[in-house]
Amino acid sequence: MAQRVERSGLQVAEVLARFLESRALPGTGVAEQDFWDGLSALIHELGPRNRALLARREQLQSQIDDWHIAQGGAEHDPEDYETFLREIGYLVEEGPDFVIETPPTDPEFARLAGPQLVVPVTNARFALNAANARWGSLYDALYGTDALGDVAPRGAYDAGRGARVVAWAKAHLDRAVPLDGASWSEVRGLAVEGGALVAWTSGGEALSLAPQARLADPVQFVGHQGDADEPGAILLRANGLHIEILLDRSTPIGSADPAGISDVWVEAALSTIMDCEDSVATVDAEDKVLAYGNWLGLMRGDLQDSFEKGGQRMTRRMNPPFAEYAGADGRPVRVRTRSLMLVRNVGHLMTTPAVLDRDGQEAFEGLLDAMITVLCAIHDLRAAGGAANTATGSVYVVKPKMHGPEEVAFACEIFDRVEQVLGLPRLTVKLGIMDEERRTSANLRECIRAAKERVAFINTGFLDRTGDEIHTSMEAGPMVPKGDMKAQPWIRSYEERNVDIGLACGLRGRAQIGKGMWAMPDRMAAMLREKAAHPKAGANCAWVPSPTAAVLHATHYHLIDVAARQEEIAAAGARGTLRELLTIPVLAGRNLSEAEVQAEVDNNVQGILGYVVRWIDAGVGCSKVPDIHDVGLMEDRATCRISSQALANWLHHEVVDEPRVMAAMRRMAGVVDRQNAGDPDYRP
């Protein structure tokens, strides 16, 4: 039992009070008593409202369950169903057209399109890697993954593979930043003359006598480092993202390259969500302090982590916030070297034993997260040398698992109160709305309207959204297998409407429209083939599972102009319909074979067991977990949500029975034991 102290009518775990009073509050300008009084008021005044919203969820769910039960398993009329949802208030009336009024956001939201990382904030090393993933080596990403179609050989550097990496990278430069009349593979030297990039190509003994080539689009040249006639780095830009060509003939790779190019670095993870929610295992006050402490260190810029690697002790720190180049016009150019950081709070559902109210009830964790994560961000806003994370004085908070417009409006009210208590200008906090609950998807326009002064982010996600799809319509009938969900009308409409509605509400130029995670960090060749679909869909950010994946996904944005795609999509008009979105993915008389049923049960059971041993036993919220085919997937609690809902649905409708599921549990336990056999801390 945690030791507690009394603060303004709250019973606060001592470890949390000590963290706030000794680490988080000093330097913010917020007085201790004002903070505790404000937190107490937030919990005691908004806590009952929070409970009422959750009760409303339950009421609506009960009404939907009863409606489906009354259908007796018969196929329902879509028009009757939609009318019913409007009558009970699940679907709300849409107001007139509008555009969001969010104050200016950082370029990573307003102008740039690129990869986004999501990492558990409780793991300092992962958080630091993500913060530093704004830039990464394209050569390393290609060499060390299967991006070229095969995996890197073990052991010493393989010159043949290195040559393939260089060829791939230069072919990409030909597409992203082409030279006029020449290929990057022909370049023998680079220099800057008169504010322009000059490339010497083939011919002549002396480099000065060789033919010259310049960029096909001179505007793509941004600047350089080092001497103009012998630069150490050339900075280019494609669709807003920077590409840095490093030149160093003293290195093994540079000495073998005709132009002395030793590496190509790309601007990769433009933004990172530091996650306090699904990808962490924060159960008690000590866990919450770890999460808040790491977020505080990121906001102060002093977070570091020491670890053993290859027999050596290493310490990881944050990159300096900026790098400087001599610009094309001769003036200095400053470029960001850290990913712009957002923080994901928990949703409205969760409570925490870290703080008890005056009645001894656990406080809603979302209220605690709101106050403390924004408090920690003040250190960035008040930094003596200027904020390193935000150029616009913003704090970006992602709010997950909200059900409909009234819950979004409640989140905005929470941040109104937080800003008042902490003495911040109103609308300092910009809100990210995760479109992962069915009631939010169906009312997305009105959800955005409820946050029109704050919204800076909307996105889609398959696992949680499908889990809620099954849960909401549990009584409608047995659902199709998980693998078939992506071909269902509802999810196509969901993905299209998210972009269409976001654009219609004016998010372009102010906010991110995001797409979900590529879950297979070891399948980079497949990611390069498939994930270009996300920028083509008009998303100006999409989730990737690692800094390396961010580097490779960045190459898609070099070639796809997302702003232009958004213009095309907006001009074409709305695509997915509400009727399609409300199409319930039931089997509808389809007969599954015994093999199909068994494969689905085994897949769900293995997913639950494989993740739970990491989440519960190891206390790791998100990690690479082998699936039933031994493919490593980045998994978090959404894995348990979708798999458990799918199994519950089939049990409820007697597609399978409990003995069959338990037999699968025992069988898959052996699979999970085998997959974890190399872990000395694993308990079978």
XYZ file of C-alpha atoms in Angstrom, residues 49-65 88-90 277 346-350 364 399-408 410-411 434 436-440 468 471-472 641:
49
model
C -19.272 14.752 -14.975
C -16.787 12.117 -16.078
C -18.840 9.386 -14.375
C -21.994 10.667 -16.035
C -20.380 10.435 -19.477
C -19.377 6.836 -18.796
C -22.912 6.074 -17.626
C -24.182 7.535 -20.886
C -21.917 5.153 -22.783
C -23.428 2.229 -20.888
C -26.972 3.468 -21.472
C -26.459 3.751 -25.220
C -24.780 0.355 -25.381
C -27.672 -1.249 -23.494
C -30.182 0.308 -25.899
C -28.203 -0.905 -28.923
C -27.944 -4.400 -27.442
C -31.447 7.432 -28.875
C -28.850 10.176 -29.495
C -26.054 7.879 -30.621
C -1.686 5.163 -22.519
C -5.264 8.202 -21.062
C -8.925 8.340 -22.054
C -11.923 9.232 -19.906
C -12.452 5.649 -18.701
C -9.419 4.979 -16.516
C -9.912 9.713 -13.020
C -6.711 12.201 -26.228
C -7.719 8.610 -27.049
C -10.900 6.550 -26.821
C -13.447 9.346 -26.656
C -17.044 8.446 -27.532
C -18.722 11.179 -29.527
C -18.904 14.984 -29.411
C -19.929 15.385 -25.771
C -16.808 13.556 -24.611
C -14.638 15.677 -26.918
C -15.530 17.534 -22.012
C -11.855 17.108 -22.905
C -8.055 9.688 -31.971
C -10.834 4.895 -32.767
C -14.350 4.506 -31.290
C -17.425 3.887 -33.446
C -19.481 6.716 -31.926
C -16.686 9.150 -32.751
C -15.121 -1.186 -30.671
C -18.213 -4.504 -28.989
C -20.861 -2.012 -30.104
C -8.910 -5.552 -27.040
